[in-house]
């Protein structure tokens, strides 16, 4: 980049999140003219300050539930929310990036969000798996989530469309309302 070689401060305005994170030393994320977060690309990616920032910075799975006493209930699992330890039952949203979900074949009695494989797309080293969960939205339609795995991991699971699986977040960020 020319501005790097010239050591010139540059303000670059874009809606391309990937580009912004790649070329910036500092990122300012704005929502309707209001600054949501300022930080290094790594800071805003790893520690999004708001649900807007989390959702803006790429593909995420969004789970709705209730946070109570340090945990959020979603689809039969508990997501730890230590930052909301003292809170009473409040509506909450958990944001999980596709690569932060674990997927296993269904085992009766095991913990996880009960889902079925809808479609799998394997391109090069990455497998993108679309799942229909047992969690229903307001219209009664099963929620769809996306999981990303290494293609080798996907092949080892030997999954087919329609197979029943269990999914659980390896990492989630919960925001309460």
PDB file of C-alpha atoms in Angstrom:
ATOM      1  CA  UNK A   1       0.000   0.000   0.000  1.00  0.00           C
ATOM      2  CA  UNK A   2       1.308   3.403  -1.016  1.00  0.00           C
ATOM      3  CA  UNK A   3       0.280   5.132   2.211  1.00  0.00           C
ATOM      4  CA  UNK A   4       2.321   2.644   4.263  1.00  0.00           C
ATOM      5  CA  UNK A   5       5.486   3.176   2.247  1.00  0.00           C
ATOM      6  CA  UNK A   6       5.085   6.972   2.462  1.00  0.00           C
ATOM      7  CA  UNK A   7       4.276   6.856   6.213  1.00  0.00           C
ATOM      8  CA  UNK A   8       1.267   9.088   5.676  1.00  0.00           C
ATOM      9  CA  UNK A   9      -1.771   9.041   7.923  1.00  0.00           C
ATOM     10  CA  UNK A  10      -4.730   8.076   5.778  1.00  0.00           C
ATOM     11  CA  UNK A  11      -8.436   7.925   6.469  1.00  0.00           C
ATOM     12  CA  UNK A  12     -10.046   5.185   4.444  1.00  0.00           C
ATOM     13  CA  UNK A  13     -13.841   4.875   4.381  1.00  0.00           C
ATOM     14  CA  UNK A  14     -15.291   1.522   3.336  1.00  0.00           C
ATOM     15  CA  UNK A  15     -18.136  -0.872   3.969  1.00  0.00           C
ATOM     16  CA  UNK A  16     -15.863  -3.809   3.114  1.00  0.00           C
ATOM     17  CA  UNK A  17     -15.101  -5.246   6.541  1.00  0.00           C
ATOM     18  CA  UNK A  18     -12.370  -7.593   5.377  1.00  0.00           C
ATOM     19  CA  UNK A  19     -10.533  -4.828   3.546  1.00  0.00           C
ATOM     20  CA  UNK A  20     -10.832  -2.473   6.519  1.00  0.00           C
ATOM     21  CA  UNK A  21      -9.360  -5.060   8.885  1.00  0.00           C
ATOM     22  CA  UNK A  22      -6.523  -5.911   6.497  1.00  0.00           C
ATOM     23  CA  UNK A  23      -5.244  -2.407   5.711  1.00  0.00           C
ATOM     24  CA  UNK A  24      -5.860  -0.565   8.992  1.00  0.00           C
ATOM     25  CA  UNK A  25      -3.815   0.123  12.073  1.00  0.00           C
ATOM     26  CA  UNK A  26      -6.959   1.415  13.814  1.00  0.00           C
ATOM     27  CA  UNK A  27     -10.598   0.877  12.938  1.00  0.00           C
ATOM     28  CA  UNK A  28     -13.566   3.086  13.773  1.00  0.00           C
ATOM     29  CA  UNK A  29     -16.911   1.325  13.467  1.00  0.00           C
ATOM     30  CA  UNK A  30     -19.936   3.572  13.106  1.00  0.00           C
ATOM     31  CA  UNK A  31     -23.648   2.839  13.236  1.00  0.00           C
ATOM     32  CA  UNK A  32     -26.045   5.547  12.011  1.00  0.00           C
ATOM     33  CA  UNK A  33     -23.416   8.225  12.568  1.00  0.00           C
ATOM     34  CA  UNK A  34     -22.535   7.067  16.098  1.00  0.00           C
ATOM     35  CA  UNK A  35     -19.150   5.531  16.930  1.00  0.00           C
ATOM     36  CA  UNK A  36     -19.672   2.001  18.258  1.00  0.00           C
ATOM     37  CA  UNK A  37     -16.002   1.043  18.748  1.00  0.00           C
ATOM     38  CA  UNK A  38     -12.461   2.222  18.067  1.00  0.00           C
ATOM     39  CA  UNK A  39      -9.485  -0.122  18.206  1.00  0.00           C
ATOM     40  CA  UNK A  40      -6.968  -2.204  16.356  1.00  0.00           C
ATOM     41  CA  UNK A  41      -8.364  -4.693  13.851  1.00  0.00           C
ATOM     42  CA  UNK A  42      -7.555  -7.521  16.260  1.00  0.00           C
ATOM     43  CA  UNK A  43      -9.218  -5.739  19.200  1.00  0.00           C
ATOM     44  CA  UNK A  44     -12.506  -5.124  17.399  1.00  0.00           C
ATOM     45  CA  UNK A  45     -12.528  -8.676  15.989  1.00  0.00           C
ATOM     46  CA  UNK A  46     -11.690 -10.422  19.275  1.00  0.00           C
ATOM     47  CA  UNK A  47     -13.547  -8.064  21.644  1.00  0.00           C
ATOM     48  CA  UNK A  48     -16.518  -6.485  19.861  1.00  0.00           C
ATOM     49  CA  UNK A  49     -18.036  -3.786  22.079  1.00  0.00           C
ATOM     50  CA  UNK A  50     -21.619  -4.272  20.929  1.00  0.00           C
ATOM     51  CA  UNK A  51     -23.911  -6.638  19.122  1.00  0.00           C
ATOM     52  CA  UNK A  52     -23.766  -4.280  16.120  1.00  0.00           C
ATOM     53  CA  UNK A  53     -19.970  -4.601  15.908  1.00  0.00           C
ATOM     54  CA  UNK A  54     -20.099  -8.392  16.251  1.00  0.00           C
ATOM     55  CA  UNK A  55     -22.686  -8.744  13.514  1.00  0.00           C
ATOM     56  CA  UNK A  56     -21.020  -6.198  11.246  1.00  0.00           C
ATOM     57  CA  UNK A  57     -17.630  -7.913  11.213  1.00  0.00           C
ATOM     58  CA  UNK A  58     -18.581 -10.986   9.269  1.00  0.00           C
ATOM     59  CA  UNK A  59     -20.793 -14.001   9.206  1.00  0.00           C
ATOM     60  CA  UNK A  60     -22.273 -14.954  12.586  1.00  0.00           C
ATOM     61  CA  UNK A  61     -24.881 -17.306  13.980  1.00  0.00           C
ATOM     62  CA  UNK A  62     -27.336 -15.566  16.246  1.00  0.00           C
ATOM     63  CA  UNK A  63     -29.090 -17.430  19.052  1.00  0.00           C
ATOM     64  CA  UNK A  64     -31.939 -15.928  21.080  1.00  0.00           C
ATOM     65  CA  UNK A  65     -32.573 -16.963  24.654  1.00  0.00           C
ATOM     66  CA  UNK A  66     -32.552 -15.835  28.258  1.00  0.00           C
ATOM     67  CA  UNK A  67     -29.516 -15.076  30.423  1.00  0.00           C
ATOM     68  CA  UNK A  68     -29.900 -15.844  34.113  1.00  0.00           C
ATOM     69  CA  UNK A  69     -27.340 -16.134  36.911  1.00  0.00           C
ATOM     70  CA  UNK A  70     -24.316 -16.448  34.604  1.00  0.00           C
ATOM     71  CA  UNK A  71     -25.717 -18.726  31.895  1.00  0.00           C
ATOM     72  CA  UNK A  72     -27.844 -18.424  28.784  1.00  0.00           C
ATOM     73  CA  UNK A  73     -30.249 -21.188  27.811  1.00  0.00           C
ATOM     74  CA  UNK A  74     -30.426 -21.938  24.088  1.00  0.00           C
ATOM     75  CA  UNK A  75     -31.847 -25.040  22.436  1.00  0.00           C
ATOM     76  CA  UNK A  76     -31.294 -27.249  25.470  1.00  0.00           C
ATOM     77  CA  UNK A  77     -27.739 -26.132  26.238  1.00  0.00           C
ATOM     78  CA  UNK A  78     -26.274 -23.608  28.654  1.00  0.00           C
ATOM     79  CA  UNK A  79     -23.810 -21.015  27.373  1.00  0.00           C
ATOM     80  CA  UNK A  80     -21.704 -19.583  30.216  1.00  0.00           C
ATOM     81  CA  UNK A  81     -22.091 -15.802  30.592  1.00  0.00           C
ATOM     82  CA  UNK A  82     -19.812 -14.891  33.496  1.00  0.00           C
ATOM     83  CA  UNK A  83     -20.077 -11.195  32.568  1.00  0.00           C
ATOM     84  CA  UNK A  84     -23.798 -11.422  33.467  1.00  0.00           C
ATOM     85  CA  UNK A  85     -23.337 -13.435  36.665  1.00  0.00           C
ATOM     86  CA  UNK A  86     -25.658 -11.368  38.859  1.00  0.00           C
ATOM     87  CA  UNK A  87     -28.355 -10.805  36.277  1.00  0.00           C
ATOM     88  CA  UNK A  88     -31.896 -12.055  36.567  1.00  0.00           C
ATOM     89  CA  UNK A  89     -33.659 -13.685  33.605  1.00  0.00           C
ATOM     90  CA  UNK A  90     -33.236 -11.215  30.749  1.00  0.00           C
ATOM     91  CA  UNK A  91     -33.599 -11.596  27.017  1.00  0.00           C
ATOM     92  CA  UNK A  92     -30.216 -12.222  25.483  1.00  0.00           C
ATOM     93  CA  UNK A  93     -28.523 -12.885  22.173  1.00  0.00           C
ATOM     94  CA  UNK A  94     -25.482 -15.115  21.708  1.00  0.00           C
ATOM     95  CA  UNK A  95     -23.239 -14.446  18.720  1.00  0.00           C
ATOM     96  CA  UNK A  96     -21.116 -17.330  17.461  1.00  0.00           C
ATOM     97  CA  UNK A  97     -18.942 -17.315  14.363  1.00  0.00           C
ATOM     98  CA  UNK A  98     -19.295 -20.417  12.138  1.00  0.00           C
ATOM     99  CA  UNK A  99     -15.769 -21.652  12.929  1.00  0.00           C
ATOM    100  CA  UNK A 100     -16.505 -21.373  16.670  1.00  0.00           C
ATOM    101  CA  UNK A 101     -19.118 -24.136  16.605  1.00  0.00           C
ATOM    102  CA  UNK A 102     -18.397 -27.779  17.333  1.00  0.00           C
ATOM    103  CA  UNK A 103     -20.416 -30.412  15.486  1.00  0.00           C
ATOM    104  CA  UNK A 104     -20.721 -34.084  16.442  1.00  0.00           C
ATOM    105  CA  UNK A 105     -22.914 -36.958  15.343  1.00  0.00           C
ATOM    106  CA  UNK A 106     -26.092 -37.211  17.384  1.00  0.00           C
ATOM    107  CA  UNK A 107     -25.847 -39.318  20.544  1.00  0.00           C
ATOM    108  CA  UNK A 108     -28.938 -39.775  22.731  1.00  0.00           C
ATOM    109  CA  UNK A 109     -28.523 -37.871  26.003  1.00  0.00           C
ATOM    110  CA  UNK A 110     -25.459 -35.910  24.877  1.00  0.00           C
ATOM    111  CA  UNK A 111     -25.370 -32.141  25.197  1.00  0.00           C
ATOM    112  CA  UNK A 112     -25.776 -29.936  22.146  1.00  0.00           C
ATOM    113  CA  UNK A 113     -28.274 -28.176  19.926  1.00  0.00           C
ATOM    114  CA  UNK A 114     -30.222 -30.878  18.123  1.00  0.00           C
ATOM    115  CA  UNK A 115     -29.890 -30.220  14.376  1.00  0.00           C
ATOM    116  CA  UNK A 116     -30.023 -31.842  10.960  1.00  0.00           C
ATOM    117  CA  UNK A 117     -27.590 -31.393   8.091  1.00  0.00           C
ATOM    118  CA  UNK A 118     -29.353 -29.397   5.392  1.00  0.00           C
ATOM    119  CA  UNK A 119     -26.448 -28.904   3.018  1.00  0.00           C
ATOM    120  CA  UNK A 120     -22.668 -29.160   2.974  1.00  0.00           C
ATOM    121  CA  UNK A 121     -20.333 -27.330   0.637  1.00  0.00           C
ATOM    122  CA  UNK A 122     -16.697 -28.376   0.556  1.00  0.00           C
ATOM    123  CA  UNK A 123     -14.344 -26.073  -1.333  1.00  0.00           C
ATOM    124  CA  UNK A 124     -10.635 -26.644  -0.928  1.00  0.00           C
ATOM    125  CA  UNK A 125      -9.652 -26.954   2.738  1.00  0.00           C
ATOM    126  CA  UNK A 126     -12.939 -25.634   4.178  1.00  0.00           C
ATOM    127  CA  UNK A 127     -16.330 -27.301   4.645  1.00  0.00           C
ATOM    128  CA  UNK A 128     -19.351 -25.052   5.167  1.00  0.00           C
ATOM    129  CA  UNK A 129     -22.275 -26.941   6.679  1.00  0.00           C
ATOM    130  CA  UNK A 130     -25.789 -25.504   6.871  1.00  0.00           C
ATOM    131  CA  UNK A 131     -27.908 -26.993   9.640  1.00  0.00           C
ATOM    132  CA  UNK A 132     -31.588 -26.805  10.512  1.00  0.00           C
ATOM    133  CA  UNK A 133     -31.918 -26.704  14.287  1.00  0.00           C
ATOM    134  CA  UNK A 134     -34.784 -27.792  16.506  1.00  0.00           C
ATOM    135  CA  UNK A 135     -34.996 -24.147  17.632  1.00  0.00           C
ATOM    136  CA  UNK A 136     -37.997 -22.477  16.017  1.00  0.00           C
ATOM    137  CA  UNK A 137     -38.221 -18.789  15.117  1.00  0.00           C
ATOM    138  CA  UNK A 138     -41.304 -16.608  15.739  1.00  0.00           C
ATOM    139  CA  UNK A 139     -42.990 -18.068  12.628  1.00  0.00           C
ATOM    140  CA  UNK A 140     -42.379 -21.654  13.782  1.00  0.00           C
ATOM    141  CA  UNK A 141     -39.686 -22.280  11.165  1.00  0.00           C
ATOM    142  CA  UNK A 142     -36.496 -24.087  12.286  1.00  0.00           C
ATOM    143  CA  UNK A 143     -33.528 -21.733  12.700  1.00  0.00           C
ATOM    144  CA  UNK A 144     -30.646 -22.323  10.296  1.00  0.00           C
ATOM    145  CA  UNK A 145     -27.045 -22.105  11.456  1.00  0.00           C
ATOM    146  CA  UNK A 146     -23.730 -22.419   9.665  1.00  0.00           C
ATOM    147  CA  UNK A 147     -20.704 -24.363  10.830  1.00  0.00           C
ATOM    148  CA  UNK A 148     -17.253 -24.170   9.238  1.00  0.00           C
ATOM    149  CA  UNK A 149     -14.789 -27.015   9.628  1.00  0.00           C
ATOM    150  CA  UNK A 150     -11.638 -28.133   7.975  1.00  0.00           C
ATOM    151  CA  UNK A 151     -12.625 -30.330   5.037  1.00  0.00           C
ATOM    152  CA  UNK A 152     -10.684 -33.204   6.601  1.00  0.00           C
ATOM    153  CA  UNK A 153     -12.717 -32.957   9.830  1.00  0.00           C
ATOM    154  CA  UNK A 154     -15.927 -32.951   7.800  1.00  0.00           C
ATOM    155  CA  UNK A 155     -14.873 -36.053   5.869  1.00  0.00           C
ATOM    156  CA  UNK A 156     -13.983 -37.811   9.139  1.00  0.00           C
ATOM    157  CA  UNK A 157     -17.532 -37.189  10.444  1.00  0.00           C
ATOM    158  CA  UNK A 158     -18.952 -38.902   7.314  1.00  0.00           C
ATOM    159  CA  UNK A 159     -22.054 -36.700   7.383  1.00  0.00           C
ATOM    160  CA  UNK A 160     -24.805 -36.794   4.784  1.00  0.00           C
ATOM    161  CA  UNK A 161     -27.720 -34.453   4.164  1.00  0.00           C
ATOM    162  CA  UNK A 162     -30.468 -35.247   6.668  1.00  0.00           C
ATOM    163  CA  UNK A 163     -28.109 -36.663   9.320  1.00  0.00           C
ATOM    164  CA  UNK A 164     -28.905 -35.698  12.906  1.00  0.00           C
ATOM    165  CA  UNK A 165     -26.089 -33.886  14.716  1.00  0.00           C
ATOM    166  CA  UNK A 166     -25.391 -31.999  17.923  1.00  0.00           C
ATOM    167  CA  UNK A 167     -23.857 -28.539  17.815  1.00  0.00           C
ATOM    168  CA  UNK A 168     -22.446 -26.438  20.622  1.00  0.00           C
ATOM    169  CA  UNK A 169     -20.406 -23.258  20.740  1.00  0.00           C
ATOM    170  CA  UNK A 170     -16.730 -23.456  21.591  1.00  0.00           C
ATOM    171  CA  UNK A 171     -16.892 -19.698  22.097  1.00  0.00           C
ATOM    172  CA  UNK A 172     -19.818 -17.276  22.216  1.00  0.00           C
ATOM    173  CA  UNK A 173     -20.380 -13.636  23.043  1.00  0.00           C
ATOM    174  CA  UNK A 174     -23.628 -12.856  24.828  1.00  0.00           C
ATOM    175  CA  UNK A 175     -25.347  -9.480  24.864  1.00  0.00           C
ATOM    176  CA  UNK A 176     -28.345  -8.907  27.155  1.00  0.00           C
ATOM    177  CA  UNK A 177     -31.197  -6.528  26.459  1.00  0.00           C
TER     178      UNK A 177
END
